[in-house]
mmCIF file of C-alpha atoms in Angstrom:
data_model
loop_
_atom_site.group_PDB
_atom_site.id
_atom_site.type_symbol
_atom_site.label_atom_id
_atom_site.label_comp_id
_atom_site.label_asym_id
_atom_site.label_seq_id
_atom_site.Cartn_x
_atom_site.Cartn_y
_atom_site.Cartn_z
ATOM 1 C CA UNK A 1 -11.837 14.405 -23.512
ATOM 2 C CA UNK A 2 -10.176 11.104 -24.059
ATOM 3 C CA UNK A 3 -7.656 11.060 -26.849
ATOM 4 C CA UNK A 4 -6.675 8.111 -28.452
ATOM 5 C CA UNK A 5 -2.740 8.400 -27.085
ATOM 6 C CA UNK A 6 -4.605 8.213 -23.701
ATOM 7 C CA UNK A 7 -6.063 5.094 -25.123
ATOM 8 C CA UNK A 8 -2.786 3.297 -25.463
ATOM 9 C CA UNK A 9 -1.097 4.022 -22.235
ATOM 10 C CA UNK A 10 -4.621 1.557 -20.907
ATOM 11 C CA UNK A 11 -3.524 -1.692 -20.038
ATOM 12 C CA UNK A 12 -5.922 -4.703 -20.563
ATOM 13 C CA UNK A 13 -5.468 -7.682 -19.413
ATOM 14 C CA UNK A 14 -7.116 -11.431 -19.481
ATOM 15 C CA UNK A 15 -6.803 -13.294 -16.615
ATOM 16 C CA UNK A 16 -8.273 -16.866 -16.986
ATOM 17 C CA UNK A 17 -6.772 -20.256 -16.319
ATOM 18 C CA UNK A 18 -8.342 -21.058 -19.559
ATOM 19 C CA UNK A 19 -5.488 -21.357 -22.228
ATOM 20 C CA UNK A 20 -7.954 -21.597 -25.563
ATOM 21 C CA UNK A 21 -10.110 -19.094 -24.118
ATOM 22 C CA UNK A 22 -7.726 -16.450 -23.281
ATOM 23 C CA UNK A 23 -6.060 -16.934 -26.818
ATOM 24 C CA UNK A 24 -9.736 -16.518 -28.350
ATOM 25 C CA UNK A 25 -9.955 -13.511 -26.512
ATOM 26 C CA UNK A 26 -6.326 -12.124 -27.022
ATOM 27 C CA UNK A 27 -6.833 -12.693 -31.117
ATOM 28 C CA UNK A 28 -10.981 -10.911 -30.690
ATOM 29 C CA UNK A 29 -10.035 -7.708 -29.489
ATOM 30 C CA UNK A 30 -6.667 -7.526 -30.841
ATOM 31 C CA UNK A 31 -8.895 -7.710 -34.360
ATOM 32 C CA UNK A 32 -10.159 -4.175 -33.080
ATOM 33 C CA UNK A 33 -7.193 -2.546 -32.608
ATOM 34 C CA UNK A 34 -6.494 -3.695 -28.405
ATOM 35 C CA UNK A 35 -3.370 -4.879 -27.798
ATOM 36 C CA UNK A 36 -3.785 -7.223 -24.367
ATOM 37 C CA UNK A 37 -1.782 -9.095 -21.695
ATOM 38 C CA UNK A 38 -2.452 -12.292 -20.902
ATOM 39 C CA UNK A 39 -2.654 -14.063 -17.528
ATOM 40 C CA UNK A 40 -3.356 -17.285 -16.201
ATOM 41 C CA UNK A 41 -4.276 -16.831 -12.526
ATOM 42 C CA UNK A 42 -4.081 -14.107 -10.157
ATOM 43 C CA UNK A 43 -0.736 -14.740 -9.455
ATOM 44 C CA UNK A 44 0.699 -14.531 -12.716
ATOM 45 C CA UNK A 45 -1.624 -10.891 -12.926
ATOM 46 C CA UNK A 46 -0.067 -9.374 -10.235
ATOM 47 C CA UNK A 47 3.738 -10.030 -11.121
ATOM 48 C CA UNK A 48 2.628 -8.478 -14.103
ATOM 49 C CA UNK A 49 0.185 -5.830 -13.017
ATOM 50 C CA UNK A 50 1.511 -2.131 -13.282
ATOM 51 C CA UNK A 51 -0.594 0.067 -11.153
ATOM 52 C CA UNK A 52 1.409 2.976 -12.768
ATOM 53 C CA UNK A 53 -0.938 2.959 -15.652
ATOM 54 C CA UNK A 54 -4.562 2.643 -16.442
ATOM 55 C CA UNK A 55 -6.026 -1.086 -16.500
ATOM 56 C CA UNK A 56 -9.032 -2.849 -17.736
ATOM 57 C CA UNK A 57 -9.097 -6.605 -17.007
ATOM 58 C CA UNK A 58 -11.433 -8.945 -18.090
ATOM 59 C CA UNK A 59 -11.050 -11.499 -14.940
ATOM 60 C CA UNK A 60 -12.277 -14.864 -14.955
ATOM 61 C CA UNK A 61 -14.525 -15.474 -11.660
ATOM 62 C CA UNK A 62 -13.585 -19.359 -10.729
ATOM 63 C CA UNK A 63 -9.476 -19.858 -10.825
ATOM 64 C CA UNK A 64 -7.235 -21.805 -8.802
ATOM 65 C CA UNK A 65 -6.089 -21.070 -5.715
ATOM 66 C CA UNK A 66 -7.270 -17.354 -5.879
ATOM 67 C CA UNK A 67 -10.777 -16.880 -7.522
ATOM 68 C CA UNK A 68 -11.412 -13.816 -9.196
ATOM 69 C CA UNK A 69 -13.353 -12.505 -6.631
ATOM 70 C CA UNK A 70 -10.319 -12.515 -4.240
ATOM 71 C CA UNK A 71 -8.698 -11.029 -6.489
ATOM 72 C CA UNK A 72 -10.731 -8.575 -6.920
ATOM 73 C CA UNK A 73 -10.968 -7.562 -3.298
ATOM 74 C CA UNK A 74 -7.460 -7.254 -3.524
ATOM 75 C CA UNK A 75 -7.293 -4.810 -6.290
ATOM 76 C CA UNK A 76 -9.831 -2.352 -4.316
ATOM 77 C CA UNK A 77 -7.438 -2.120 -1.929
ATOM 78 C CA UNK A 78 -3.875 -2.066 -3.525
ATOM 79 C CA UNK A 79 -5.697 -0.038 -6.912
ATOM 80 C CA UNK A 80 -9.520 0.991 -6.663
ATOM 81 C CA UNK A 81 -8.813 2.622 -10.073
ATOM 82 C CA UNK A 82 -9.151 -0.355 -12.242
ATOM 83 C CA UNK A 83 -11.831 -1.695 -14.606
ATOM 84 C CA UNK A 84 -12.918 -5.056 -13.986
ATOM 85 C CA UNK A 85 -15.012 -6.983 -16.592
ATOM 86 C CA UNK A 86 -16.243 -10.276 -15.213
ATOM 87 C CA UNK A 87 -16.614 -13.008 -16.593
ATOM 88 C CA UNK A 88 -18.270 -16.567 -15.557
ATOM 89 C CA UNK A 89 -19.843 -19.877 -16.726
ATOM 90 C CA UNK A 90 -21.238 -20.036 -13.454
ATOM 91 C CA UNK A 91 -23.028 -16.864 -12.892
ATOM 92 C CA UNK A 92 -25.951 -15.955 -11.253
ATOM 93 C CA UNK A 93 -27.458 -13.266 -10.657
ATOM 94 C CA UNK A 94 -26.396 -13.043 -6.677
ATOM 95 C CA UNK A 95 -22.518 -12.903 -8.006
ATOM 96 C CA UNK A 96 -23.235 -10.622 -10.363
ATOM 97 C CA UNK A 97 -24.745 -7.997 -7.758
ATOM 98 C CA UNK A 98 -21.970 -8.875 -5.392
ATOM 99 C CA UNK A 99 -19.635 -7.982 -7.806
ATOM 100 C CA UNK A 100 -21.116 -4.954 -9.224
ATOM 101 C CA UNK A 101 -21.507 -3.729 -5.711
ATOM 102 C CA UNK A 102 -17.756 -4.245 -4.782
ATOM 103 C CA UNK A 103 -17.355 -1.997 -7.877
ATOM 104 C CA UNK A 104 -16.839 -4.307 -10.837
ATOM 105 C CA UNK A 105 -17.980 -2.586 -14.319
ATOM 106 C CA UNK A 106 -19.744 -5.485 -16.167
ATOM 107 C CA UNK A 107 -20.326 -9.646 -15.349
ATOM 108 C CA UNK A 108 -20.538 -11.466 -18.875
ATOM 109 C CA UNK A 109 -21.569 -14.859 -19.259
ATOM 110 C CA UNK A 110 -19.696 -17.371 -21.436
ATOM 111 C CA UNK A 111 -20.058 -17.788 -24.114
ATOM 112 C CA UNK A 112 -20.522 -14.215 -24.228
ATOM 113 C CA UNK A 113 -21.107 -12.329 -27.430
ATOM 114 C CA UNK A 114 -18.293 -11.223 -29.082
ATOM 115 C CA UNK A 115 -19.135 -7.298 -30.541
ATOM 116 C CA UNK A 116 -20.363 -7.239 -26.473
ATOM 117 C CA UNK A 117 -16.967 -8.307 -24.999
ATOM 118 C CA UNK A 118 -15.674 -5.377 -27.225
ATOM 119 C CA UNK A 119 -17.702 -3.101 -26.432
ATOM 120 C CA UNK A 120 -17.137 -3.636 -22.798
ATOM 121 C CA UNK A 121 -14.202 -3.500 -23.080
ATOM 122 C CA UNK A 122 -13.540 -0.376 -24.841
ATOM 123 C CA UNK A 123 -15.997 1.468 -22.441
ATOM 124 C CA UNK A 124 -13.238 -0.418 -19.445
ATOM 125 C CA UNK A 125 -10.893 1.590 -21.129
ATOM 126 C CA UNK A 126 -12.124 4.858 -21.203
ATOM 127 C CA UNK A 127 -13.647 4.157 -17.350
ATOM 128 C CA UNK A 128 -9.941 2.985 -16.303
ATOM 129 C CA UNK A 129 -8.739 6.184 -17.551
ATOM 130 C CA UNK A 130 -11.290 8.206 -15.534
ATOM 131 C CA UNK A 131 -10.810 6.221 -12.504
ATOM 132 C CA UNK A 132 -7.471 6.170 -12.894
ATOM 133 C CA UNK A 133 -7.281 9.999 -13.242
ATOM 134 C CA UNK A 134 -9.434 10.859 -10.244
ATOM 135 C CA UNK A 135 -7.197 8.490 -8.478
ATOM 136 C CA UNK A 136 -4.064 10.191 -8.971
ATOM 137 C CA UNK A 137 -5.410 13.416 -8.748
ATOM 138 C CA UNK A 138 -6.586 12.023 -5.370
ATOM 139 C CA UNK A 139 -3.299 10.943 -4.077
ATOM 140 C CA UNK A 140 -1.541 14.467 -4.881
ATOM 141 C CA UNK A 141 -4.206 15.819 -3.010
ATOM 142 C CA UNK A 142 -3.642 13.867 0.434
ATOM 143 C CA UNK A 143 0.261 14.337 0.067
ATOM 144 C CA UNK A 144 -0.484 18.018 -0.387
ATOM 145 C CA UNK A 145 -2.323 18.007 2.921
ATOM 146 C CA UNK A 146 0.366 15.825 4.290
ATOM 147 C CA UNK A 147 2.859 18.839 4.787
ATOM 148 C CA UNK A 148 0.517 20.756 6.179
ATOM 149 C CA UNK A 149 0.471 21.498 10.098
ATOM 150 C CA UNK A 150 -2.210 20.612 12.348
ATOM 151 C CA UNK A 151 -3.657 24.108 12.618
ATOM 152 C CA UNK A 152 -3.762 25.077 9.152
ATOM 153 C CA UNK A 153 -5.415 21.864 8.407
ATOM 154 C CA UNK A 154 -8.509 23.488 10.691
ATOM 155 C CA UNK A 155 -8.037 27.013 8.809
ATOM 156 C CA UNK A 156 -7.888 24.798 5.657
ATOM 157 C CA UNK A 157 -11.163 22.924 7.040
ATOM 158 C CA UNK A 158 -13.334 25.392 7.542
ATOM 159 C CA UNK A 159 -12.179 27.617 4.244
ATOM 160 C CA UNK A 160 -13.599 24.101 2.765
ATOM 161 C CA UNK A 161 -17.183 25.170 5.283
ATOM 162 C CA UNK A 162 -17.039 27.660 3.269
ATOM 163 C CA UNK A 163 -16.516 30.121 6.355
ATOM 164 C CA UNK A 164 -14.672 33.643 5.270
ATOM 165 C CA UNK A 165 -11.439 34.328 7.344
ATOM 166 C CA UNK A 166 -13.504 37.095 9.807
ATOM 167 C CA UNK A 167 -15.588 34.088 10.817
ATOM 168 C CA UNK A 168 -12.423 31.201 10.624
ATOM 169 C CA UNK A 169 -10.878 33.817 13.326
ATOM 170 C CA UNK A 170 -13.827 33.905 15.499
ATOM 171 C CA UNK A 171 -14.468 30.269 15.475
ATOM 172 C CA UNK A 172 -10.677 29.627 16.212
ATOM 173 C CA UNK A 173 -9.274 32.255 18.216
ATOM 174 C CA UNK A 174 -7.012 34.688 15.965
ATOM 175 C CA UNK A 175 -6.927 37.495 14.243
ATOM 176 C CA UNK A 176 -8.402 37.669 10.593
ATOM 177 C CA UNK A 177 -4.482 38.697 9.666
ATOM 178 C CA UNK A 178 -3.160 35.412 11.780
ATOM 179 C CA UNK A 179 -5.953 33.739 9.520
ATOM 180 C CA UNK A 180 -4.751 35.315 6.263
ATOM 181 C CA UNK A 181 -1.113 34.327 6.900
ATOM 182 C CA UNK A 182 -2.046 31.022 7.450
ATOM 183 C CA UNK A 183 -4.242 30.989 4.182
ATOM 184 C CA UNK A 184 -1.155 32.156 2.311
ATOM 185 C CA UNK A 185 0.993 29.183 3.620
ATOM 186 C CA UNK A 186 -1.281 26.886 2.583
ATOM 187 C CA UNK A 187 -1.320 27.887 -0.935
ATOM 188 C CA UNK A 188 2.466 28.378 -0.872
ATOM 189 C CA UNK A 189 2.780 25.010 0.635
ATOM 190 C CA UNK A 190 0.239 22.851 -1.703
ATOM 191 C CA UNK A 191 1.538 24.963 -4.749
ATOM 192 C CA UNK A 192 -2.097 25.590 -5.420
ATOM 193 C CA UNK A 193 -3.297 28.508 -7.923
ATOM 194 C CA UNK A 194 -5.831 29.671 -4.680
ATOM 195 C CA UNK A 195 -6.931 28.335 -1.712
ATOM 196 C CA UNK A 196 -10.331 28.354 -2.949
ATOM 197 C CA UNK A 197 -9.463 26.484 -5.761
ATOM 198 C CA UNK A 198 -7.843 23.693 -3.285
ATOM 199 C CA UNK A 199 -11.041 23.798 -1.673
ATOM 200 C CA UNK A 200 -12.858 23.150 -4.321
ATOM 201 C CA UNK A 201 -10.630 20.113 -5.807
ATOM 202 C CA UNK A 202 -10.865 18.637 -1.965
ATOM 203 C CA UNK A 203 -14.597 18.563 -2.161
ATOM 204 C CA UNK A 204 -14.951 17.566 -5.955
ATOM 205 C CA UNK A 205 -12.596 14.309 -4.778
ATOM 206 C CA UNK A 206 -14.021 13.818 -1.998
ATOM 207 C CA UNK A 207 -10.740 13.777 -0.304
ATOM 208 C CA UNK A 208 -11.313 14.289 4.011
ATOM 209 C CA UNK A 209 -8.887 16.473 6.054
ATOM 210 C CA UNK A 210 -7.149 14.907 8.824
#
């Protein structure tokens, strides 16, 4: 459940190379109780940007030198966990898909309506926090399996097949004890409660095993 201390640590920021329109938006939502960060083009956002912490940003589509979609492609790379609300006086409905589909949360025309900017806005924040979760949670999980050799990653593998260790032994040539001990490293090694509980959280993030 999302508390509203987890609120707070959510960064939002405005990104638009429009100065009146950025302080329009800045003083709207800060009149419901979100403090923001303001940012003229991409560049300026990403000297700024913190990918530390949580982020909704309301990002302008057309800027100079790098448009918002660029940007954007950028930021599923370097932090897939953000919230992006876009926003255009030259939509249509192509960009709009094209965004949504690269994994954008809303596209807003301007002028947009003001009690839907917030409201946008505030579900950005509690999506950034999800995302943002699920994203960290995902990264422990790959530097968990990082430390792990190459043949418990297969006895890791197929505990994730759901195979029990009789058949793990079969399918790689031990014993069901040289399977055990190897199930007991893992968990020792990935400081997990069980190794059926590590399975689990693989599958539920959908992270792969090398």
């Amino acid at each position: 459940m999302t508390t509203q201390e987890d609120k707070t640590t959510t960064k939002v920021y405005i990104v638009d190379d429009d100065t009146e329109l950025c302080e329009s938006v800045a003083w709207l939502l800060d009149s419901a109780g979100i403090t923001t960060i303001t940012c003229h083009n991409a560049d300026e956002f990403l000297t700024q940007f913190d990918q530390r912490c949580p982020a909704c940003i309301i990002l302008d589509v057309r800027m100079p030198r790098m448009s918002g979609t660029r940007l954007q492609e950028q930021l599923n790379r370097l932090a897939p966990h953000v919230a992006i609300i876009f926003v255009s006086a030259h939509g249509d409905i192509n960009m709009s898909v094209s965004t949504m589909k690269a994994g954008a949360q809303d596209f807003l025309e301007k002028p947009y309506d003001p009690q839907r900017l917030i409201d946008a806005v505030q579900l950005g924040i509690d999506n950034a926090l999800e995302r943002f979760d699920s994203y960290r949670k995902t990264q422990e999980l790959s530097e968990k399996l990082s430390i792990l050799t190459p043949r418990e990653l297969e006895v890791l593998s197929l505990v994730v097949e759901g195979l029990p260790s009789q058949n793990i032994g079969r399918r790689l040539g031990m014993s069901v004890k040289t399977v055990d001990v190897h199930r007991t490293r893992i968990k020792m090694k990935t400081d997990s409660d069980s190794i059926g509980t590590l399975a689990r959280d693989l599958l539920r993030y959908d992270v792969e095993i090398p």
